[in-house]
JSON list of C-alpha atoms in Angstrom, two decimals:
[
{"chain": "A", "resi": 1, "resn": "UNK", "atom": "CA", "xyz": [27.93, -21.25, -21.19]},
{"chain": "A", "resi": 2, "resn": "UNK", "atom": "CA", "xyz": [26.42, -19.73, -24.32]},
{"chain": "A", "resi": 3, "resn": "UNK", "atom": "CA", "xyz": [22.70, -19.24, -24.85]},
{"chain": "A", "resi": 4, "resn": "UNK", "atom": "CA", "xyz": [22.69, -22.02, -27.46]},
{"chain": "A", "resi": 5, "resn": "UNK", "atom": "CA", "xyz": [24.58, -24.28, -25.02]},
{"chain": "A", "resi": 6, "resn": "UNK", "atom": "CA", "xyz": [22.12, -23.61, -22.22]},
{"chain": "A", "resi": 7, "resn": "UNK", "atom": "CA", "xyz": [19.19, -24.33, -24.54]},
{"chain": "A", "resi": 8, "resn": "UNK", "atom": "CA", "xyz": [20.85, -27.56, -25.78]},
{"chain": "A", "resi": 9, "resn": "UNK", "atom": "CA", "xyz": [21.54, -28.63, -22.20]},
{"chain": "A", "resi": 10, "resn": "UNK", "atom": "CA", "xyz": [17.89, -28.06, -21.15]},
{"chain": "A", "resi": 11, "resn": "UNK", "atom": "CA", "xyz": [16.66, -30.06, -24.16]},
{"chain": "A", "resi": 12, "resn": "UNK", "atom": "CA", "xyz": [19.15, -32.85, -23.45]},
{"chain": "A", "resi": 13, "resn": "UNK", "atom": "CA", "xyz": [17.93, -33.09, -19.86]},
{"chain": "A", "resi": 14, "resn": "UNK", "atom": "CA", "xyz": [14.38, -33.58, -21.14]},
{"chain": "A", "resi": 15, "resn": "UNK", "atom": "CA", "xyz": [15.57, -36.38, -23.47]},
{"chain": "A", "resi": 16, "resn": "UNK", "atom": "CA", "xyz": [17.04, -38.33, -20.55]},
{"chain": "A", "resi": 17, "resn": "UNK", "atom": "CA", "xyz": [19.02, -41.44, -21.58]},
{"chain": "A", "resi": 18, "resn": "UNK", "atom": "CA", "xyz": [17.28, -41.86, -24.95]},
{"chain": "A", "resi": 19, "resn": "UNK", "atom": "CA", "xyz": [19.55, -42.29, -27.93]},
{"chain": "A", "resi": 20, "resn": "UNK", "atom": "CA", "xyz": [18.90, -41.26, -31.54]},
{"chain": "A", "resi": 21, "resn": "UNK", "atom": "CA", "xyz": [15.73, -39.34, -32.44]},
{"chain": "A", "resi": 22, "resn": "UNK", "atom": "CA", "xyz": [13.55, -38.26, -29.51]},
{"chain": "A", "resi": 23, "resn": "UNK", "atom": "CA", "xyz": [10.38, -36.19, -29.47]},
{"chain": "A", "resi": 24, "resn": "UNK", "atom": "CA", "xyz": [9.66, -34.16, -26.31]},
{"chain": "A", "resi": 25, "resn": "UNK", "atom": "CA", "xyz": [6.47, -32.32, -25.56]},
{"chain": "A", "resi": 26, "resn": "UNK", "atom": "CA", "xyz": [7.45, -28.97, -24.08]},
{"chain": "A", "resi": 27, "resn": "UNK", "atom": "CA", "xyz": [6.55, -25.37, -24.80]},
{"chain": "A", "resi": 28, "resn": "UNK", "atom": "CA", "xyz": [9.18, -22.77, -25.52]},
{"chain": "A", "resi": 29, "resn": "UNK", "atom": "CA", "xyz": [8.25, -20.93, -22.33]},
{"chain": "A", "resi": 30, "resn": "UNK", "atom": "CA", "xyz": [8.71, -24.12, -20.26]},
{"chain": "A", "resi": 31, "resn": "UNK", "atom": "CA", "xyz": [12.05, -24.77, -21.89]},
{"chain": "A", "resi": 32, "resn": "UNK", "atom": "CA", "xyz": [13.12, -21.14, -21.40]},
{"chain": "A", "resi": 33, "resn": "UNK", "atom": "CA", "xyz": [12.31, -21.44, -17.68]},
{"chain": "A", "resi": 34, "resn": "UNK", "atom": "CA", "xyz": [14.36, -24.65, -17.45]},
{"chain": "A", "resi": 35, "resn": "UNK", "atom": "CA", "xyz": [17.30, -23.05, -19.21]},
{"chain": "A", "resi": 36, "resn": "UNK", "atom": "CA", "xyz": [17.13, -19.76, -17.31]},
{"chain": "A", "resi": 37, "resn": "UNK", "atom": "CA", "xyz": [16.58, -17.79, -20.52]},
{"chain": "A", "resi": 38, "resn": "UNK", "atom": "CA", "xyz": [13.93, -15.43, -21.84]},
{"chain": "A", "resi": 39, "resn": "UNK", "atom": "CA", "xyz": [11.55, -16.92, -24.38]},
{"chain": "A", "resi": 40, "resn": "UNK", "atom": "CA", "xyz": [13.00, -14.59, -27.02]},
{"chain": "A", "resi": 41, "resn": "UNK", "atom": "CA", "xyz": [16.59, -15.73, -26.34]},
{"chain": "A", "resi": 42, "resn": "UNK", "atom": "CA", "xyz": [15.50, -19.34, -26.33]},
{"chain": "A", "resi": 43, "resn": "UNK", "atom": "CA", "xyz": [13.74, -18.90, -29.67]},
{"chain": "A", "resi": 44, "resn": "UNK", "atom": "CA", "xyz": [16.96, -17.60, -31.24]},
{"chain": "A", "resi": 45, "resn": "UNK", "atom": "CA", "xyz": [18.94, -20.49, -29.76]},
{"chain": "A", "resi": 46, "resn": "UNK", "atom": "CA", "xyz": [16.38, -23.01, -31.02]},
{"chain": "A", "resi": 47, "resn": "UNK", "atom": "CA", "xyz": [16.59, -21.47, -34.50]},
{"chain": "A", "resi": 48, "resn": "UNK", "atom": "CA", "xyz": [20.38, -22.01, -34.43]},
{"chain": "A", "resi": 49, "resn": "UNK", "atom": "CA", "xyz": [20.00, -25.64, -33.27]},
{"chain": "A", "resi": 50, "resn": "UNK", "atom": "CA", "xyz": [17.36, -26.19, -35.98]},
{"chain": "A", "resi": 51, "resn": "UNK", "atom": "CA", "xyz": [19.61, -24.61, -38.68]},
{"chain": "A", "resi": 52, "resn": "UNK", "atom": "CA", "xyz": [22.38, -26.99, -37.56]},
{"chain": "A", "resi": 53, "resn": "UNK", "atom": "CA", "xyz": [20.01, -29.91, -38.12]},
{"chain": "A", "resi": 54, "resn": "UNK", "atom": "CA", "xyz": [20.04, -31.03, -34.48]},
{"chain": "A", "resi": 55, "resn": "UNK", "atom": "CA", "xyz": [16.37, -30.37, -33.74]},
{"chain": "A", "resi": 56, "resn": "UNK", "atom": "CA", "xyz": [13.10, -29.50, -35.41]},
{"chain": "A", "resi": 57, "resn": "UNK", "atom": "CA", "xyz": [10.31, -27.69, -33.65]},
{"chain": "A", "resi": 58, "resn": "UNK", "atom": "CA", "xyz": [6.57, -27.81, -33.89]},
{"chain": "A", "resi": 59, "resn": "UNK", "atom": "CA", "xyz": [3.86, -26.33, -31.74]},
{"chain": "A", "resi": 60, "resn": "UNK", "atom": "CA", "xyz": [4.38, -27.76, -28.25]},
{"chain": "A", "resi": 61, "resn": "UNK", "atom": "CA", "xyz": [6.97, -30.29, -29.38]},
{"chain": "A", "resi": 62, "resn": "UNK", "atom": "CA", "xyz": [10.68, -30.44, -30.15]},
{"chain": "A", "resi": 63, "resn": "UNK", "atom": "CA", "xyz": [12.20, -33.38, -32.01]},
{"chain": "A", "resi": 64, "resn": "UNK", "atom": "CA", "xyz": [15.85, -34.08, -31.31]},
{"chain": "A", "resi": 65, "resn": "UNK", "atom": "CA", "xyz": [17.33, -35.80, -34.36]},
{"chain": "A", "resi": 66, "resn": "UNK", "atom": "CA", "xyz": [20.57, -36.91, -32.72]},
{"chain": "A", "resi": 67, "resn": "UNK", "atom": "CA", "xyz": [20.78, -36.66, -28.93]},
{"chain": "A", "resi": 68, "resn": "UNK", "atom": "CA", "xyz": [24.50, -37.51, -28.94]},
{"chain": "A", "resi": 69, "resn": "UNK", "atom": "CA", "xyz": [25.28, -34.60, -31.30]},
{"chain": "A", "resi": 70, "resn": "UNK", "atom": "CA", "xyz": [23.03, -32.33, -29.22]},
{"chain": "A", "resi": 71, "resn": "UNK", "atom": "CA", "xyz": [24.98, -33.24, -26.08]},
{"chain": "A", "resi": 72, "resn": "UNK", "atom": "CA", "xyz": [28.19, -32.40, -27.95]},
{"chain": "A", "resi": 73, "resn": "UNK", "atom": "CA", "xyz": [26.86, -28.95, -28.83]},
{"chain": "A", "resi": 74, "resn": "UNK", "atom": "CA", "xyz": [27.06, -27.78, -25.22]},
{"chain": "A", "resi": 75, "resn": "UNK", "atom": "CA", "xyz": [30.07, -29.71, -23.97]},
{"chain": "A", "resi": 76, "resn": "UNK", "atom": "CA", "xyz": [32.51, -28.00, -26.36]}
]
């Protein structure tokens, strides 16, 4: 699985069964640990997901704008 896919999967696991827009409180280091990535690699993957409009990130928080689309980003 790609780095972006691993990051998306880790975020999706944190969202649980929520649909639509979901805000999760997690640091990039915590998410990197969950995804098995370095914080640097995770940051690049998050930038790609943000550029695609799937997430937005703030200090200590990631907002998933469409959890269904995020799930689709790593199942391809």
